[in-house]
GROMACS .gro file of C-alpha atoms in nm:
model
  242
    1MET     CA    1  10.278  13.116 -12.102
    2PRO     CA    2  10.086  13.090 -11.852
    3ALA     CA    3  10.069  13.242 -11.497
    4LEU     CA    4  10.350  13.140 -11.301
    5ARG     CA    5  10.181  12.974 -10.944
    6PRO     CA    6  10.262  13.070 -10.598
    7LEU     CA    7  10.523  12.828 -10.450
    8PRO     CA    8  10.567  12.785 -10.083
    9GLN     CA    9  10.756  13.094  -9.890
   10ALA     CA   10  11.085  12.993  -9.681
   11GLY     CA   11  10.986  12.935  -9.353
   12SER     CA   12  10.639  12.827  -9.404
   13ALA     CA   13  10.467  12.603  -9.135
   14GLY     CA   14  10.537  12.353  -9.411
   15THR     CA   15  10.879  12.376  -9.488
   16ALA     CA   16  11.002  12.484  -9.145
   17GLY     CA   17  10.781  12.130  -8.968
   18ARG     CA   18  10.951  11.901  -9.257
   19GLY     CA   19  11.238  11.684  -9.122
   20ARG     CA   20  11.536  11.741  -9.314
   21GLU     CA   21  11.736  11.434  -9.226
   22THR     CA   22  11.911  11.289  -9.569
   23ALA     CA   23  11.682  10.984  -9.548
   24ASP     CA   24  11.432  11.198  -9.582
   25VAL     CA   25  11.482  11.455  -9.921
   26ARG     CA   26  11.279  11.488 -10.193
   27VAL     CA   27  11.380  11.581 -10.517
   28LEU     CA   28  11.144  11.712 -10.779
   29ILE     CA   29  11.317  11.641 -11.188
   30ALA     CA   30  11.153  11.838 -11.428
   31GLU     CA   31  11.311  11.695 -11.794
   32ASP     CA   32  11.112  11.673 -12.130
   33GLU     CA   33  11.316  11.377 -12.218
   34ARG     CA   34  11.106  11.103 -12.100
   35MET     CA   35  11.319  10.806 -12.092
   36LEU     CA   36  11.595  11.026 -11.915
   37ALA     CA   37  11.358  11.145 -11.652
   38ASP     CA   38  11.305  10.810 -11.533
   39SER     CA   39  11.573  10.675 -11.552
   40ILE     CA   40  11.735  10.988 -11.289
   41ALA     CA   41  11.413  10.869 -11.128
   42GLU     CA   42  11.537  10.568 -11.087
   43GLY     CA   43  11.912  10.587 -11.007
   44LEU     CA   44  11.809  10.832 -10.735
   45ARG     CA   45  11.511  10.648 -10.576
   46ALA     CA   46  11.824  10.379 -10.504
   47GLU     CA   47  12.027  10.645 -10.329
   48ALA     CA   48  11.720  10.658 -10.061
   49LEU     CA   49  11.597  10.983 -10.234
   50ALA     CA   50  11.200  11.033 -10.260
   51VAL     CA   51  11.174  11.137 -10.617
   52ASP     CA   52  10.874  11.246 -10.820
   53VAL     CA   53  10.870  11.346 -11.200
   54VAL     CA   54  10.728  11.602 -11.475
   55TYR     CA   55  10.776  11.631 -11.792
   56ASP     CA   56  10.750  12.011 -11.846
   57GLY     CA   57  10.746  12.369 -11.674
   58ASP     CA   58  10.380  12.421 -11.603
   59ALA     CA   59  10.373  12.109 -11.445
   60ALA     CA   60  10.689  12.166 -11.213
   61LEU     CA   61  10.515  12.479 -11.086
   62GLU     CA   62  10.243  12.291 -11.000
   63ARG     CA   63  10.453  12.088 -10.774
   64LEU     CA   64  10.639  12.346 -10.635
   65GLY     CA   65  10.361  12.497 -10.536
   66VAL     CA   66  10.197  12.219 -10.349
   67ASN     CA   67  10.508  12.023 -10.222
   68ASP     CA   68  10.809  12.068 -10.039
   69TYR     CA   69  11.149  11.971 -10.175
   70ASP     CA   70  11.515  11.988 -10.141
   71VAL     CA   71  11.618  11.983 -10.516
   72LEU     CA   72  11.477  12.092 -10.833
   73VAL     CA   73  11.697  11.917 -11.099
   74LEU     CA   74  11.563  12.180 -11.359
   75ASP     CA   75  11.591  12.070 -11.751
   76ARG     CA   76  11.636  12.455 -11.903
   77ASP     CA   77  11.490  12.362 -12.243
   78LEU     CA   78  11.124  12.278 -12.038
   79PRO     CA   79  10.831  12.303 -12.314
   80VAL     CA   80  10.513  12.505 -12.155
   81VAL     CA   81  10.695  12.732 -11.929
   82HIS     CA   82  11.057  12.719 -12.021
   83GLY     CA   83  11.302  12.626 -11.788
   84ASP     CA   84  11.425  13.008 -11.690
   85ASP     CA   85  11.106  13.109 -11.573
   86VAL     CA   86  11.064  12.794 -11.315
   87CYS     CA   87  11.399  12.914 -11.226
   88ARG     CA   88  11.273  13.262 -11.138
   89ALA     CA   89  11.011  13.170 -10.994
   90VAL     CA   90  11.169  12.971 -10.751
   91VAL     CA   91  11.422  13.269 -10.660
   92GLU     CA   92  11.108  13.492 -10.645
   93SER     CA   93  10.900  13.245 -10.392
   94GLY     CA   94  11.219  13.250 -10.195
   95ALA     CA   95  11.111  12.854 -10.151
   96LEU     CA   96  11.398  12.669  -9.977
   97VAL     CA   97  11.470  12.422 -10.293
   98ARG     CA   98  11.819  12.401 -10.399
   99VAL     CA   99  11.841  12.431 -10.832
  100LEU     CA  100  12.054  12.242 -11.013
  101MET     CA  101  12.007  12.339 -11.377
  102LEU     CA  102  12.085  12.059 -11.668
  103THR     CA  103  12.158  12.176 -12.031
  104ALA     CA  104  12.242  12.074 -12.362
  105ALA     CA  105  12.457  12.398 -12.346
  106VAL     CA  106  12.824  12.416 -12.309
  107THR     CA  107  12.949  12.752 -12.339
  108VAL     CA  108  13.044  12.964 -12.049
  109PRO     CA  109  12.813  13.241 -12.139
  110ALA     CA  110  12.541  12.966 -12.110
  111ARG     CA  111  12.615  12.808 -11.794
  112VAL     CA  112  12.663  13.165 -11.678
  113ASP     CA  113  12.360  13.263 -11.784
  114GLY     CA  114  12.167  13.004 -11.621
  115LEU     CA  115  12.400  13.058 -11.282
  116ARG     CA  116  12.250  13.442 -11.292
  117LEU     CA  117  11.872  13.346 -11.374
  118GLY     CA  118  11.981  13.186 -10.975
  119ALA     CA  119  12.047  12.845 -11.003
  120ASP     CA  120  12.230  12.699 -10.766
  121ASP     CA  121  12.478  12.481 -10.946
  122TYR     CA  122  12.461  12.378 -11.359
  123LEU     CA  123  12.522  12.034 -11.534
  124THR     CA  124  12.620  12.003 -11.864
  125LYS     CA  125  12.465  11.662 -12.084
  126PRO     CA  126  12.591  11.437 -12.110
  127PHE     CA  127  12.620  11.358 -11.732
  128ALA     CA  128  12.821  11.107 -11.565
  129PHE     CA  129  12.480  10.983 -11.324
  130GLU     CA  130  12.758  10.961 -11.020
  131GLU     CA  131  12.807  11.313 -11.092
  132LEU     CA  132  12.450  11.442 -11.066
  133VAL     CA  133  12.399  11.235 -10.693
  134ALA     CA  134  12.677  11.359 -10.570
  135ARG     CA  135  12.576  11.754 -10.679
  136VAL     CA  136  12.185  11.637 -10.536
  137GLN     CA  137  12.327  11.509 -10.241
  138ALA     CA  138  12.515  11.827 -10.153
  139LEU     CA  139  12.296  12.098 -10.288
  140SER     CA  140  12.020  11.839  -9.989
  141ARG     CA  141  12.233  11.948  -9.737
  142ARG     CA  142  12.254  12.348  -9.869
  143ALA     CA  143  11.881  12.338  -9.815
  144ARG     CA  144  11.823  12.200  -9.524
  145PRO     CA  145  11.821  12.426  -9.176
  146ALA     CA  146  11.983  12.411  -8.854
  147ALA     CA  147  11.963  12.057  -8.741
  148PRO     CA  148  11.616  11.988  -8.546
  149PRO     CA  149  11.664  11.954  -8.174
  150ALA     CA  150  11.546  11.542  -8.069
  151LEU     CA  151  11.191  11.471  -8.052
  152GLU     CA  152  11.118  11.349  -7.692
  153ARG     CA  153  10.787  11.200  -7.601
  154ALA     CA  154  10.649  10.883  -7.376
  155GLY     CA  155  11.000  10.817  -7.294
  156ILE     CA  156  11.179  10.793  -7.679
  157ARG     CA  157  11.433  11.001  -7.817
  158LEU     CA  158  11.448  11.028  -8.166
  159ASP     CA  159  11.754  11.264  -8.330
  160PRO     CA  160  11.733  11.325  -8.624
  161SER     CA  161  12.078  11.443  -8.731
  162ARG     CA  162  12.187  11.144  -8.560
  163GLN     CA  163  11.962  10.950  -8.686
  164GLU     CA  164  11.982  10.765  -8.378
  165VAL     CA  165  11.643  10.622  -8.143
  166PHE     CA  166  11.576  10.534  -7.745
  167ARG     CA  167  11.336  10.418  -7.524
  168ASP     CA  168  11.426  10.455  -7.170
  169GLY     CA  169  11.765  10.501  -7.244
  170ARG     CA  170  11.773  10.140  -7.549
  171TYR     CA  171  11.886  10.200  -7.888
  172VAL     CA  172  11.697  10.137  -8.092
  173HIS     CA  173  11.764  10.019  -8.480
  174LEU     CA  174  11.513  10.096  -8.713
  175ALA     CA  175  11.489  10.127  -9.090
  176ARG     CA  176  11.473  10.431  -9.313
  177LYS     CA  177  11.112  10.381  -9.319
  178GLU     CA  178  11.015  10.310  -8.967
  179PHE     CA  179  11.261  10.597  -8.847
  180GLY     CA  180  11.061  10.857  -9.061
  181LEU     CA  181  10.685  10.729  -8.979
  182LEU     CA  182  10.837  10.721  -8.546
  183ALA     CA  183  10.967  11.093  -8.626
  184GLU     CA  184  10.664  11.236  -8.816
  185LEU     CA  185  10.462  11.114  -8.483
  186LEU     CA  186  10.712  11.262  -8.244
  187ARG     CA  187  10.617  11.612  -8.426
  188ALA     CA  188  10.299  11.599  -8.436
  189ASP     CA  189  10.316  11.602  -8.054
  190GLY     CA  190  10.017  11.375  -7.893
  191THR     CA  191   9.800  11.480  -8.204
  192ILE     CA  192   9.600  11.199  -8.480
  193VAL     CA  193   9.836  11.127  -8.744
  194SER     CA  194   9.635  10.952  -9.088
  195ALA     CA  195   9.785  10.700  -9.303
  196GLU     CA  196   9.791  10.924  -9.583
  197ARG     CA  197   9.962  11.189  -9.380
  198LEU     CA  198  10.242  10.938  -9.267
  199LEU     CA  199  10.208  10.794  -9.656
  200GLU     CA  200  10.263  11.163  -9.758
  201LYS     CA  201  10.565  11.274  -9.577
  202VAL     CA  202  10.738  10.941  -9.536
  203TRP     CA  203  10.724  10.790  -9.842
  204ASP     CA  204  10.689  11.005 -10.217
  205GLU     CA  205  10.382  11.042 -10.458
  206HIS     CA  206  10.525  10.758 -10.673
  207ALA     CA  207  10.386  10.540 -10.355
  208ASP     CA  208  10.008  10.345 -10.396
  209PRO     CA  209   9.762  10.562 -10.202
  210PHE     CA  210   9.565  10.190 -10.143
  211THR     CA  211   9.909  10.059 -10.005
  212ASN     CA  212   9.921   9.874  -9.677
  213THR     CA  213  10.294   9.979  -9.685
  214VAL     CA  214  10.213  10.233  -9.367
  215ARG     CA  215  10.018   9.982  -9.131
  216VAL     CA  216  10.319   9.694  -9.170
  217THR     CA  217  10.596   9.955  -9.181
  218LEU     CA  218  10.402  10.059  -8.844
  219MET     CA  219  10.350   9.692  -8.746
  220LYS     CA  220  10.741   9.649  -8.756
  221LEU     CA  221  10.800   9.993  -8.515
  222ARG     CA  222  10.557   9.863  -8.246
  223ARG     CA  223  10.789   9.532  -8.261
  224LYS     CA  224  11.106   9.748  -8.212
  225LEU     CA  225  10.965   9.981  -7.980
  226GLY     CA  226  10.871   9.702  -7.698
  227ASP     CA  227  10.606   9.682  -7.437
  228PRO     CA  228  10.458   9.885  -7.293
  229PRO     CA  229  10.312   9.958  -7.676
  230VAL     CA  230  10.369  10.295  -7.769
  231ILE     CA  231  10.177  10.381  -8.013
  232GLU     CA  232   9.812  10.411  -8.045
  233THR     CA  233   9.552  10.341  -8.344
  234VAL     CA  234   9.258  10.549  -8.335
  235ALA     CA  235   9.013  10.310  -8.536
  236GLY     CA  236   8.906  10.541  -8.910
  237ALA     CA  237   9.149  10.845  -8.753
  238GLY     CA  238   9.509  10.734  -8.761
  239TYR     CA  239   9.771  10.707  -8.542
  240ARG     CA  240   9.918  10.891  -8.232
  241ILE     CA  241  10.198  10.836  -7.900
  242PRO     CA  242   9.993  11.002  -7.654
   0.00000   0.00000   0.00000
């Protein structure tokens, strides 16, 4: 079995600094039945979750080592690195990601064994998709730390827990991605944030890195925030709220 890669620790800068609003929940699906994995991913994306997919345990450990996830949907019988070993690695790392283990085993001892490994929840195949969504959403709430404080800068106040934005006391209605972009710019505290960084944090790896989505979304965000312009473009570097 390949050596297990180190995973992000609880309280690490990458985990602590990331917003935990419901719209920003990120899920990793590790399932070797490709049609099932892709179907789950498509359904969760329709529920406004950011979803990445891998098909073996080694790839799951690699993704967990470089990305922050709220929930890991983990097939127990993964190839290359068994799902049990992936689960152990998550637990030993102290990562904040919650584990929903999937298995074809239906016996009580099998479910108990999975929970003893450190899985947070257990779902047997076949399952109702609505139940999987409900369990993922419940686990994502448990994965989040205490609600982050409101972010304020340049007359803008963004409340992550209430999903509300005000500019100079005026309520601004934002779409989900617009809200996410503004939150990342406010968290940067005046420093420059690249378009690549915004794409990574607000979308998921399924997004085309050559897309103009960030630019288009920022254009809409600027329009909604109104005058005077508050988001500055730094040529060749990115964006900031000075």
